PDB file of C-alpha atoms in Angstrom:
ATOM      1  CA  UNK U   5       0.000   0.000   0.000  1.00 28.00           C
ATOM      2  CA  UNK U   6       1.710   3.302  -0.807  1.00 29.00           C
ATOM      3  CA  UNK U   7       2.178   5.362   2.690  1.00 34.00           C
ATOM      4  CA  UNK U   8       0.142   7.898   3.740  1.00 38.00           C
ATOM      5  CA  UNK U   9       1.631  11.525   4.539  1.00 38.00           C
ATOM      6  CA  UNK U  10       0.226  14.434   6.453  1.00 42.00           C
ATOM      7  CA  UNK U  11      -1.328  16.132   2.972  1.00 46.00           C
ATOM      8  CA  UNK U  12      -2.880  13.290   0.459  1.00 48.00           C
ATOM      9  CA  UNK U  13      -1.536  10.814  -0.518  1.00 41.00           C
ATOM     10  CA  UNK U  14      -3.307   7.576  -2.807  1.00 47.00           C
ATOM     11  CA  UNK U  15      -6.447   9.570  -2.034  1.00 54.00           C
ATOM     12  CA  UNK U  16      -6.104   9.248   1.857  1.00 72.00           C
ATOM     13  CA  UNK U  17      -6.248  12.015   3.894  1.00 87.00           C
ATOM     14  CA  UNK U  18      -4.722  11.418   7.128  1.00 92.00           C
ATOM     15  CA  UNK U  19      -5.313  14.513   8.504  1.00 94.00           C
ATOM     16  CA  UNK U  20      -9.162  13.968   8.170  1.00 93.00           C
ATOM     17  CA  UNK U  21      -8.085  10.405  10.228  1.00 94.00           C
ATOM     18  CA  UNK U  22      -6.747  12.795  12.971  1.00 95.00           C
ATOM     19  CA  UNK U  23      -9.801  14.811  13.020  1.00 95.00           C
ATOM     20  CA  UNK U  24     -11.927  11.952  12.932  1.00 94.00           C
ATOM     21  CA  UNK U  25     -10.265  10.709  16.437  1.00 95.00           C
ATOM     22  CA  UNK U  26     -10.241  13.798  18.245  1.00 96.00           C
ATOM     23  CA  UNK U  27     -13.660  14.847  17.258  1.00 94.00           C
ATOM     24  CA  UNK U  28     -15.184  11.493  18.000  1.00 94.00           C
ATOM     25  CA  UNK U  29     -13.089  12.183  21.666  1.00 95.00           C
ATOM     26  CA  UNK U  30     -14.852  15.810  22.081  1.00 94.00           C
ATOM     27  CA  UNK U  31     -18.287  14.662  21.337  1.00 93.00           C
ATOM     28  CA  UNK U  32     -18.149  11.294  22.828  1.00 93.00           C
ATOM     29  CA  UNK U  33     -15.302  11.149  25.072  1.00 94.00           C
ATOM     30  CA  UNK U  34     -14.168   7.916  23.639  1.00 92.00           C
ATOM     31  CA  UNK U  35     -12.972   6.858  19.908  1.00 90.00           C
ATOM     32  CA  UNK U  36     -13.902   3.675  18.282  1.00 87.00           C
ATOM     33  CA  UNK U  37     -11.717   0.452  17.512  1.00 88.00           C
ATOM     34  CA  UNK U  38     -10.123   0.719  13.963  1.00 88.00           C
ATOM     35  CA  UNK U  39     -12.753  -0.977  12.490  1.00 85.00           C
ATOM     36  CA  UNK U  40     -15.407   1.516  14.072  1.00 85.00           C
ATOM     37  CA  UNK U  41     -13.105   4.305  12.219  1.00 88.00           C
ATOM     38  CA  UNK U  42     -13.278   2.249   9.480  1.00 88.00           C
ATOM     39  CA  UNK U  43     -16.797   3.003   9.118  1.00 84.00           C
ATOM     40  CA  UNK U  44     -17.052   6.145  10.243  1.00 82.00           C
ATOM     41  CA  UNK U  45     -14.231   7.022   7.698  1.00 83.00           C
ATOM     42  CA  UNK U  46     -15.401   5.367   4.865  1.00 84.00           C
ATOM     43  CA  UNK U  47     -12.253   3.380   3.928  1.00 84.00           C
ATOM     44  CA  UNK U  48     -10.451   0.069   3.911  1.00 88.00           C
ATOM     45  CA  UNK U  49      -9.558  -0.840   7.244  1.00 89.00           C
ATOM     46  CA  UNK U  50      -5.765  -1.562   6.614  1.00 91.00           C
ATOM     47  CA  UNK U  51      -5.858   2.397   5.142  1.00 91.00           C
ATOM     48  CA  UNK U  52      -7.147   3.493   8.762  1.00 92.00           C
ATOM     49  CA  UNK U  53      -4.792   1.578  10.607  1.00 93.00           C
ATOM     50  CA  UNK U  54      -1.551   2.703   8.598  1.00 94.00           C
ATOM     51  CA  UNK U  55      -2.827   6.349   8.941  1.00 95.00           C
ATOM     52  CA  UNK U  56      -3.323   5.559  13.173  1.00 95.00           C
ATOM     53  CA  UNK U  57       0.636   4.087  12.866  1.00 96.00           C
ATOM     54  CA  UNK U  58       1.596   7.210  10.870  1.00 96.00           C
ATOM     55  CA  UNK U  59      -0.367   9.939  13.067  1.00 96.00           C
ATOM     56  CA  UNK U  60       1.279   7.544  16.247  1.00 96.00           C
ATOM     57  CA  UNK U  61       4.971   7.671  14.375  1.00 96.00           C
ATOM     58  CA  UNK U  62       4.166  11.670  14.292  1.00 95.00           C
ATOM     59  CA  UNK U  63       3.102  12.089  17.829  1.00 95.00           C
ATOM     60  CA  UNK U  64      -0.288  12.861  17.287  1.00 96.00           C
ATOM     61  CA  UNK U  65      -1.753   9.580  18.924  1.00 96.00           C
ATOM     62  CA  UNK U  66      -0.413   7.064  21.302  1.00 97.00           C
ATOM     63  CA  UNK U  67      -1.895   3.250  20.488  1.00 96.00           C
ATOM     64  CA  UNK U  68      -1.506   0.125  21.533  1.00 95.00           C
ATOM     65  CA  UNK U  69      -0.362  -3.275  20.145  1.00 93.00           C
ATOM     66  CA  UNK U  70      -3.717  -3.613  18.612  1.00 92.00           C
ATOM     67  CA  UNK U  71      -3.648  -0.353  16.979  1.00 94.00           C
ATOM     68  CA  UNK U  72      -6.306   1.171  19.390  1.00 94.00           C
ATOM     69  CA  UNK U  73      -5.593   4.754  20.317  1.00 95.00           C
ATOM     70  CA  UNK U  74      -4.515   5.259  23.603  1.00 96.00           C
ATOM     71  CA  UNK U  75      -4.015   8.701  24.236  1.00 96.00           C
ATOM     72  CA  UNK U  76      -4.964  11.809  21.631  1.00 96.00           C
ATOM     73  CA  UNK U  77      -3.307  14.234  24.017  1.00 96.00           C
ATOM     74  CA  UNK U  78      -5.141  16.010  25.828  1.00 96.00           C
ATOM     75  CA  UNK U  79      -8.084  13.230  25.654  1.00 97.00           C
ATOM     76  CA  UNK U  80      -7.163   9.480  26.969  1.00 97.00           C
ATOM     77  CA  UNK U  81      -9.097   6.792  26.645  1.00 95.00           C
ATOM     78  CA  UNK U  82      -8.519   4.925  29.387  1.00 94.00           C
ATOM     79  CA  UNK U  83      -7.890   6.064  32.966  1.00 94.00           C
ATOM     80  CA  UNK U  84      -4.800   8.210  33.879  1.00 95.00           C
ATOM     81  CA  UNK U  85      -6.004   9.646  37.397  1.00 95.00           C
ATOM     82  CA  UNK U  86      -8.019  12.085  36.042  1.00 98.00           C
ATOM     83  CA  UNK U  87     -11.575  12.664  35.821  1.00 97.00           C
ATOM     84  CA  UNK U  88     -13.035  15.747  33.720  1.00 97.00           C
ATOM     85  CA  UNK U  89     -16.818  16.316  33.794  1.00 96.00           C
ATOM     86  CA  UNK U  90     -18.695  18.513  31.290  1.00 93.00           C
ATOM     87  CA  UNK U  91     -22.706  19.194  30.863  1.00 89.00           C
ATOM     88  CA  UNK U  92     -22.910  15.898  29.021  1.00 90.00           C
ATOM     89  CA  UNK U  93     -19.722  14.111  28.515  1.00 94.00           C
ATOM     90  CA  UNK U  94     -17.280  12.291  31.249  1.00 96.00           C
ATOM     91  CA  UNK U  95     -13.480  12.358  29.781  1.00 97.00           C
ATOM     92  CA  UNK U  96     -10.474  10.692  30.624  1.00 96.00           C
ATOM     93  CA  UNK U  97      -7.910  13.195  31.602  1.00 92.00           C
ATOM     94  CA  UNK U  98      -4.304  11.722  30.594  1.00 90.00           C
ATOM     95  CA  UNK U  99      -2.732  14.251  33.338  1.00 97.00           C
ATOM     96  CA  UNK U 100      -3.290  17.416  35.366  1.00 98.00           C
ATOM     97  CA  UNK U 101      -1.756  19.278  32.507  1.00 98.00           C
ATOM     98  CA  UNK U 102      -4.254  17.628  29.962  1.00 97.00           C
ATOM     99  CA  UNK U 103      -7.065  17.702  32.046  1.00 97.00           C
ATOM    100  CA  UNK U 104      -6.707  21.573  32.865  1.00 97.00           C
ATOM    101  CA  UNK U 105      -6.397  21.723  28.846  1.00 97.00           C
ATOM    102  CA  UNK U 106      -9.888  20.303  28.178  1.00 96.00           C
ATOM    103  CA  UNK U 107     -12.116  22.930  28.401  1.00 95.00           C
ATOM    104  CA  UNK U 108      -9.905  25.283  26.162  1.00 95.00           C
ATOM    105  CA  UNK U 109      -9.608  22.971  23.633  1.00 94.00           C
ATOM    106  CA  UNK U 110     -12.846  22.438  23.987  1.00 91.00           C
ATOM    107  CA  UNK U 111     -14.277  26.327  24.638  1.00 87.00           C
ATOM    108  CA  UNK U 112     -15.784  25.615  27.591  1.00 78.00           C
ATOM    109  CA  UNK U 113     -16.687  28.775  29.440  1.00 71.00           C
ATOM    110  CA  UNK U 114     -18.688  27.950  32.570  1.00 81.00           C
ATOM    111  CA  UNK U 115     -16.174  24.885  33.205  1.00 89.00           C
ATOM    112  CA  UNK U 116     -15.251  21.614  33.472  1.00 95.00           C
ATOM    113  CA  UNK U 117     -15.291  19.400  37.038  1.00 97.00           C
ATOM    114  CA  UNK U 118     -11.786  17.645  37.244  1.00 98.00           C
ATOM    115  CA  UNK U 119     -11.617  15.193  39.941  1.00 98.00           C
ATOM    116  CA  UNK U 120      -8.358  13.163  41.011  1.00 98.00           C
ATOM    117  CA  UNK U 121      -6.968  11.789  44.213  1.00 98.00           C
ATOM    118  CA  UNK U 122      -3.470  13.553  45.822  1.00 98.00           C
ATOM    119  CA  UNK U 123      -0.986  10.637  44.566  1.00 96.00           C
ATOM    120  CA  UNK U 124       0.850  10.523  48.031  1.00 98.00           C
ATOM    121  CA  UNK U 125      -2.583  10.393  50.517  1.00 98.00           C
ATOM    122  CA  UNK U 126      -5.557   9.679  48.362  1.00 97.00           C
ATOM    123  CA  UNK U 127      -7.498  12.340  49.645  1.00 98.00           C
ATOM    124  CA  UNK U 128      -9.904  13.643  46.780  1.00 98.00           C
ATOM    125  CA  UNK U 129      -9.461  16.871  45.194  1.00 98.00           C
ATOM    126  CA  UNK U 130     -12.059  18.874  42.725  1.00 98.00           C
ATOM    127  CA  UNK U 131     -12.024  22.149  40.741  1.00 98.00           C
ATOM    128  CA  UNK U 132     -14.539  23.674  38.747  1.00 96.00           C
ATOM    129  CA  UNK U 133     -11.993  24.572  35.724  1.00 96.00           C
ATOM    130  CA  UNK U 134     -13.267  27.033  32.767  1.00 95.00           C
ATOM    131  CA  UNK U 135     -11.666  28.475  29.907  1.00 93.00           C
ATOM    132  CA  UNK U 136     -11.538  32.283  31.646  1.00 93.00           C
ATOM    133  CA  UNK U 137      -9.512  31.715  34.811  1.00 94.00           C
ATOM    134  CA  UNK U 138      -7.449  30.022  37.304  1.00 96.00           C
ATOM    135  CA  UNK U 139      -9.766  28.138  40.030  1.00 96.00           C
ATOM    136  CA  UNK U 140      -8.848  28.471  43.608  1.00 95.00           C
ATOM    137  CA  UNK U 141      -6.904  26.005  45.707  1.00 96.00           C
ATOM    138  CA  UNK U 142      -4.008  25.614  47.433  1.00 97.00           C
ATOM    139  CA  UNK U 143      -2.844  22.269  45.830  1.00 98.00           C
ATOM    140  CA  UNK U 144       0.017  21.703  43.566  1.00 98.00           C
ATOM    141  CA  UNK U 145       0.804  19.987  40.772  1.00 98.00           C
ATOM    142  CA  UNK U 146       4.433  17.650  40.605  1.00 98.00           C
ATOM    143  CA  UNK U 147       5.758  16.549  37.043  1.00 98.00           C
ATOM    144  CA  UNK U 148       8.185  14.142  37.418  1.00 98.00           C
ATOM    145  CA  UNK U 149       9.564  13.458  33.778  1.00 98.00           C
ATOM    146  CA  UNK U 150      11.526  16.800  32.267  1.00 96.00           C
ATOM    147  CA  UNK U 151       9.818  17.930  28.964  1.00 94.00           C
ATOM    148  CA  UNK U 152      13.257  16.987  26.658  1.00 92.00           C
ATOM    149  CA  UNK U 153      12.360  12.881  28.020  1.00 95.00           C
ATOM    150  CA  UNK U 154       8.395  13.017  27.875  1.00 95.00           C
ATOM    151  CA  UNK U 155       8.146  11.175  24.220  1.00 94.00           C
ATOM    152  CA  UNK U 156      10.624   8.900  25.541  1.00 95.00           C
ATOM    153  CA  UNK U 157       7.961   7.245  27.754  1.00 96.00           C
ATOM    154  CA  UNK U 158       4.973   9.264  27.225  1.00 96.00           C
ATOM    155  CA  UNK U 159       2.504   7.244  29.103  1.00 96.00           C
ATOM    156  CA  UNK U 160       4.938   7.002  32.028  1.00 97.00           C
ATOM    157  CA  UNK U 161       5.281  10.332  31.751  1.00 97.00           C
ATOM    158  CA  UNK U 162       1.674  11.925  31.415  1.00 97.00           C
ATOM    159  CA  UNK U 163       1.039   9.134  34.526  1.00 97.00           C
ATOM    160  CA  UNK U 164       3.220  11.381  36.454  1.00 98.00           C
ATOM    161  CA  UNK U 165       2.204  14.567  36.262  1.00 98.00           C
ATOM    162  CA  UNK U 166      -0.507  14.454  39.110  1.00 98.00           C
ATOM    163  CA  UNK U 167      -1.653  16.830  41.793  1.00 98.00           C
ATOM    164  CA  UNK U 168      -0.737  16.758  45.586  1.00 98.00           C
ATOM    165  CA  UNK U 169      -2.411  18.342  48.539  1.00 98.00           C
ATOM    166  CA  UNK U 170       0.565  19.807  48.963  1.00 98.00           C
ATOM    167  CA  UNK U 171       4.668  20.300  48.932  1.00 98.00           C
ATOM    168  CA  UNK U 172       4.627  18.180  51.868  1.00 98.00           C
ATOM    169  CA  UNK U 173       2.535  15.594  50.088  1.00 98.00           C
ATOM    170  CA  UNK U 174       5.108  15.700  46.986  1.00 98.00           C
ATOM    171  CA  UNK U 175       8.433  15.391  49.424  1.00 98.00           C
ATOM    172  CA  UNK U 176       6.426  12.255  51.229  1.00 98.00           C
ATOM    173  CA  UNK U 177       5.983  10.308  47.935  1.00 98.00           C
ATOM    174  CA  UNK U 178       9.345  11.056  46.545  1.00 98.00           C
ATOM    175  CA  UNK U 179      10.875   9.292  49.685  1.00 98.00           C
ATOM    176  CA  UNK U 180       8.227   6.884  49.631  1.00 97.00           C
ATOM    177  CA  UNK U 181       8.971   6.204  45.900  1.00 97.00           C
ATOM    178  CA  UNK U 182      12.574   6.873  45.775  1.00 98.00           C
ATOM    179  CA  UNK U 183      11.958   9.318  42.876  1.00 97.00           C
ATOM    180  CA  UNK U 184      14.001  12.357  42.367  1.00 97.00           C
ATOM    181  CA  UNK U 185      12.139  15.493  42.335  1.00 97.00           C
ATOM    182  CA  UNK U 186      10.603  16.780  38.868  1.00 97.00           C
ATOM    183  CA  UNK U 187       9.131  20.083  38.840  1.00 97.00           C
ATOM    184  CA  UNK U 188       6.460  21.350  41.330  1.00 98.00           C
ATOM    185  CA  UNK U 189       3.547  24.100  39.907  1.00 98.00           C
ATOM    186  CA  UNK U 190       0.791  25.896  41.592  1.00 98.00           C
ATOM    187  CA  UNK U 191      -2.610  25.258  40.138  1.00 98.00           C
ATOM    188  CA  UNK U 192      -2.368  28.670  38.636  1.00 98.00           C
ATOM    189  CA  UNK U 193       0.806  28.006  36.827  1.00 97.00           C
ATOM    190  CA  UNK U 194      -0.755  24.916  36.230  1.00 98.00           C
ATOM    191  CA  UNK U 195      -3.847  26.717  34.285  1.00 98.00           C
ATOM    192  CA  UNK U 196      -1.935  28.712  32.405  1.00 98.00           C
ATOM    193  CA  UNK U 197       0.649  26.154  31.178  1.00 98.00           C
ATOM    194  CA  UNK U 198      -2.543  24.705  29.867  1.00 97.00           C
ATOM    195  CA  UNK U 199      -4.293  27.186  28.431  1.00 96.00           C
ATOM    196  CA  UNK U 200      -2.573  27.504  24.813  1.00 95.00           C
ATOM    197  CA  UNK U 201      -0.843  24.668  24.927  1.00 96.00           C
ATOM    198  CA  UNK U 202      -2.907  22.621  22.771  1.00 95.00           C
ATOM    199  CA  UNK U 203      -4.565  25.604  20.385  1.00 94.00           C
ATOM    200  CA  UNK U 204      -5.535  24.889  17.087  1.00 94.00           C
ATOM    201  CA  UNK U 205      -5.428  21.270  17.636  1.00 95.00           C
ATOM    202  CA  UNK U 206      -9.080  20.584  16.796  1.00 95.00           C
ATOM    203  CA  UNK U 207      -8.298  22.517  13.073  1.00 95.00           C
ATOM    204  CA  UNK U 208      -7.440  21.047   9.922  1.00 95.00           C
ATOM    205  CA  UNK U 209      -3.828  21.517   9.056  1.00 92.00           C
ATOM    206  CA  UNK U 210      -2.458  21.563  12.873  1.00 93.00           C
ATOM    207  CA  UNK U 211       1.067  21.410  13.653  1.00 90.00           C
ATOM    208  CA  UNK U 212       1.526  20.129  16.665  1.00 88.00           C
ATOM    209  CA  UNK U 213       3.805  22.089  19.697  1.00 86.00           C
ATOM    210  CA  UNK U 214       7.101  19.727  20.877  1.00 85.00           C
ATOM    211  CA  UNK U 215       7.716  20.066  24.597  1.00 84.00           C
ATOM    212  CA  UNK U 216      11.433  20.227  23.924  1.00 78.00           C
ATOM    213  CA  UNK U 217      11.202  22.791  21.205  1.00 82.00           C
ATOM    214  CA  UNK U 218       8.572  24.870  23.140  1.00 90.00           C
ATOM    215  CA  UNK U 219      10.835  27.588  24.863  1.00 90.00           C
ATOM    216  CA  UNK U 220       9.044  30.808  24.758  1.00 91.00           C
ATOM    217  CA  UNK U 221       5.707  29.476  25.125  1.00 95.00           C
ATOM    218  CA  UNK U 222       7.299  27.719  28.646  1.00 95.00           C
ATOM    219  CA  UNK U 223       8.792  31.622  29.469  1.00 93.00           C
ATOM    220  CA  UNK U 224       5.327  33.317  28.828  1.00 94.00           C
ATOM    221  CA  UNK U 225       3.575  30.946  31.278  1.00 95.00           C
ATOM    222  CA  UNK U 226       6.044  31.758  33.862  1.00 92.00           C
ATOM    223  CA  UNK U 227       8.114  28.181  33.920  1.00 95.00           C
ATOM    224  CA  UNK U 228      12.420  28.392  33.877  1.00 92.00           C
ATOM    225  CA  UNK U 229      14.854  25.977  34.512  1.00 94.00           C
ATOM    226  CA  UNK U 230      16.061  22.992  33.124  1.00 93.00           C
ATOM    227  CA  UNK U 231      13.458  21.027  33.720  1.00 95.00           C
ATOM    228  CA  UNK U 232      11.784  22.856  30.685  1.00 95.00           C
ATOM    229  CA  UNK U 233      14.805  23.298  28.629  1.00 90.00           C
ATOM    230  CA  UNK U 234      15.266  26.921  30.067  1.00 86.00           C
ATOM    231  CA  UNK U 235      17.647  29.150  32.127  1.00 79.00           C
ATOM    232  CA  UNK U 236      17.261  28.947  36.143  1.00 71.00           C
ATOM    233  CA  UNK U 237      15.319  32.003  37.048  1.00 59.00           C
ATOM    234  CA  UNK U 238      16.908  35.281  38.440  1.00 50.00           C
ATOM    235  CA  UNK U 239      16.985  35.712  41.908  1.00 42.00           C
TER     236      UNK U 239
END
C-alpha cells in the first residue's frame, strides 16, 4: 500500500483520520476500535490503521499493540487519574496538565469538574476549571519526567504529572517512591501552562507544539529551569 503523509496521498487524507479521532473524543469522550473508524471514515480498514501508525509515528496519537488509540493528548481513553466532567460528557484526563487543557480545547466557558486523588494520601481533590480563569486552591501539581524525556515514555510520563495536597505531600511520595524530584507548579501556573498549549489542535492543518522545542511558550507561562529546557530564574 503506498504510505500515507500528512497532505494526500493515494487519495487518503490522514489529517481527516486525525480529526476523525479527536472529534469522536470531544463529542463522545471515547474513539472507536479501527474498524469503528473504518466506518465512520469510509475506507479500507488496513488504510485506517496505517494512517493511526503514521499519526502515532508523528506524535499525534499514542496506540496500543492492537492499533487502538490510547491517548490523543489532551483526551485518553482509558484512565490516567483524572476525571473531567462537562454538561454531558465524562473524559479521561491523561494528566493534570491535559485535564486543565480540556475545556480550552474544547471552549468551555462555565467549566469543566476535574476530579483526582493527591498521589501521596488519596485524599480527593475537585475544581470547577473554565476556559476564563485560574480556580482556587491551594494544591500543587508535581511533574516528574523533564519535557526533553516526555516522548521517551509518554505514558509514564503523562502518569506522572498528578496533583498533591501539597509540597509536603510531593516530598512524602518522593521518599516513599525513591523518585528524584521533577518540577512542582501551583494550580495557577498549572492553568496557564494549559491554556494555549494545545490551540488549534481541533483545526485542519495543525502542527503540533514539541515540549522540547517549546521555549518561549514555557517563558510566557512563567516556567524556567532545566526542567523545561530553560535558564534557572533570576533571583
Amino acid at each position: 500500500m503506498t504510505a500515507l503523509s500528512s497532505d494526500r496521498t493515494g487519495g487518503f487524507d490522514v489529517e481527516r483520520l486525525r480529526l476523525a479521532v479527536y472529534r469522536a473524543f470531544a463529542d463522545d469522550g471515547r474513539v472507536p476500535a479501527p474498524d469503528g473508524l473504518t466506518e465512520r471514515m469510509g475506507m479500507a480498514e488496513d488504510e485506517v490503521r496505517t494512517g493511526l501508525r503514521q499519526l502515532a509515528s508523528e506524535r499525534h496519537l499514542v496506540l496500543d499493540d492492537q492499533d487502538r488509540v490510547l491517548m490523543a493528548h489532551p483526551f485518553s481513553a482509558v484512565p490516567m487519574g483524572f476525571s473531567v466532567m462537562g454538561e454531558r460528557t465524562l473524559w479521561w484526563g491523561g494528566c493534570a496538565w491535559d485535564s486543565f487543557a480540556l475545556p480550552h480545547l474544547l471552549g468551555v466557558e462555565q467549566g469543566v469538574l476535574v476530579a483526582t486523588r493527591c498521589r501521596c494520601c488519596d485524599r480527593p481533590h475537585a475544581w470547577n476549571v473554565s476556559n476564563q480563569a485560574p480556580p482556587p486552591g491551594d494544591q500543587v501539581a508535581h511533574f516528574l519526567v523533564p519535557t526533553q524525556r516526555i516522548w521517551d515514555d509518554v505514558v509514564y510520563a503523562c502518569d506522572n504529572q498528578r496533583i498533591f495536597c501539597s509540597p509536603e505531600c510531593v516530598n512524602r511520595w518522593l521518599a516513599d517512591t525513591g523518585n528524584e524530584r521533577g518540577y512542582v507548579m501551583t494550580l495557577d501556573t498549572l492553568w496557564h501552562l494549559a491554556a494555549r498549549w494545545y490551540e488549534g489542535r481541533m483545526d485542519y492543518g495543525y502542527v503540533r507544539r514539541e515540549p522540547a522545542t517549546a521555549a518561549q511558550y514555557f517563558r510566557e507561562v512563567g516556567l524556567s529551569g532545566q526542567f523545561w529546557g530553560l535558564p534557572a530564574s533570576r533571583p
